[in-house]
Amino acid sequence: MTLSQEAASTIALKALAWLVSNDELMPVFMGATGASADDLRAQAADPGFQASVLEFLTMDDAWVVSFCDTISEDYMTPMMALNALRGEAGRHWT
């Protein structure tokens, strides 16, 4: 199963909202990306930024489980959304 760009974007925005509401992970995300609160608002609709949100989320299985349980999605959904947002540029054979 693959996700459309629109569906992937929706998942990424839900992931961003989940991160923003997570007092423990949000500072880690901000530190890892160097993003400011203004950057979050300005770049939230950008597919590249959305992909970075999902890349961060998928770094830890516990984060994926917590996020997916919160929004009642399958645990594979964040990775499928990430792949959809990356498109061909994100595919490699290494």
CSV table of C-alpha atoms in Angstrom, one decimal:
chain,number,residue,atom,x,y,z
A,1,MET,CA,0.0,0.0,0.0
A,2,THR,CA,1.2,3.5,-0.8
A,3,LEU,CA,0.0,6.8,0.3
A,4,SER,CA,-0.8,9.8,-1.8
A,5,GLN,CA,1.1,13.0,-1.3
A,6,GLU,CA,-1.9,14.6,0.3
A,7,ALA,CA,-2.4,11.7,2.8
A,8,ALA,CA,1.4,11.7,3.5
A,9,SER,CA,1.3,15.4,4.2
A,10,THR,CA,-1.7,14.9,6.6
A,11,ILE,CA,0.2,12.3,8.5
A,12,ALA,CA,3.3,14.5,8.7
A,13,LEU,CA,1.2,17.4,10.0
A,14,LYS,CA,-0.3,15.1,12.6
A,15,ALA,CA,3.2,14.0,13.6
A,16,LEU,CA,4.2,17.6,14.0
A,17,ALA,CA,1.2,18.3,16.2
A,18,TRP,CA,2.0,15.2,18.2
A,19,LEU,CA,5.6,16.4,18.6
A,20,VAL,CA,4.6,19.9,19.6
A,21,SER,CA,2.4,18.5,22.3
A,22,ASN,CA,5.2,16.2,23.6
A,23,ASP,CA,7.1,18.2,26.3
A,24,GLU,CA,10.0,15.7,26.3
A,25,LEU,CA,10.5,15.1,22.6
A,26,MET,CA,9.8,18.6,21.2
A,27,PRO,CA,13.1,20.1,22.6
A,28,VAL,CA,15.0,17.1,21.2
A,29,PHE,CA,13.4,17.7,17.8
A,30,MET,CA,14.2,21.4,17.9
A,31,GLY,CA,17.8,20.7,18.9
A,32,ALA,CA,18.3,18.0,16.3
A,33,THR,CA,16.9,20.1,13.4
A,34,GLY,CA,17.9,23.5,14.6
A,35,ALA,CA,14.4,24.7,13.9
A,36,SER,CA,12.8,27.5,15.8
A,37,ALA,CA,9.1,27.9,16.6
A,38,ASP,CA,8.9,30.4,13.7
A,39,ASP,CA,10.5,27.8,11.4
A,40,LEU,CA,7.8,25.3,12.4
A,41,ARG,CA,5.0,27.7,11.5
A,42,ALA,CA,6.7,28.9,8.3
A,43,GLN,CA,7.7,25.4,7.0
A,44,ALA,CA,4.9,23.2,8.2
A,45,ALA,CA,3.4,22.9,4.7
A,46,ASP,CA,6.8,22.2,3.0
A,47,PRO,CA,7.1,18.6,2.0
A,48,GLY,CA,10.8,18.6,2.8
A,49,PHE,CA,10.2,19.8,6.3
A,50,GLN,CA,7.4,17.3,6.7
A,51,ALA,CA,9.8,14.6,5.6
A,52,SER,CA,12.2,15.7,8.3
A,53,VAL,CA,9.5,15.5,10.9
A,54,LEU,CA,8.8,11.9,9.9
A,55,GLU,CA,12.5,11.1,9.7
A,56,PHE,CA,12.8,12.2,13.3
A,57,LEU,CA,9.7,10.3,14.4
A,58,THR,CA,10.8,7.1,12.8
A,59,MET,CA,14.2,7.1,14.5
A,60,ASP,CA,12.7,5.4,17.5
A,61,ASP,CA,10.1,2.6,17.5
A,62,ALA,CA,8.6,3.7,20.8
A,63,TRP,CA,7.9,7.1,19.3
A,64,VAL,CA,6.2,5.5,16.3
A,65,VAL,CA,4.1,3.3,18.5
A,66,SER,CA,3.1,6.2,20.7
A,67,PHE,CA,2.2,8.5,17.8
A,68,CYS,CA,0.3,5.8,15.9
A,69,ASP,CA,-1.6,4.7,19.0
A,70,THR,CA,-2.6,8.4,19.5
A,71,ILE,CA,-4.0,8.8,16.0
A,72,SER,CA,-5.2,5.2,15.6
A,73,GLU,CA,-3.0,4.4,12.6
A,74,ASP,CA,-1.0,1.4,11.6
A,75,TYR,CA,2.6,1.4,12.8
A,76,MET,CA,3.9,1.4,9.2
A,77,THR,CA,2.0,4.6,8.3
A,78,PRO,CA,4.8,7.0,9.3
A,79,MET,CA,7.3,5.2,7.1
A,80,MET,CA,4.9,5.0,4.2
A,81,ALA,CA,4.2,8.7,4.5
A,82,LEU,CA,7.9,9.5,4.6
A,83,ASN,CA,8.5,7.4,1.5
A,84,ALA,CA,5.6,9.2,-0.3
A,85,LEU,CA,7.0,12.6,0.7
A,86,ARG,CA,10.6,11.7,-0.4
A,87,GLY,CA,9.4,10.4,-3.8
A,88,GLU,CA,12.0,9.2,-6.2
A,89,ALA,CA,14.7,11.3,-4.6
A,90,GLY,CA,14.5,9.2,-1.4
A,91,ARG,CA,15.0,5.9,-3.0
A,92,HIS,CA,18.4,4.4,-3.1
A,93,TRP,CA,19.9,0.9,-3.2
A,94,THR,CA,22.6,1.0,-0.6
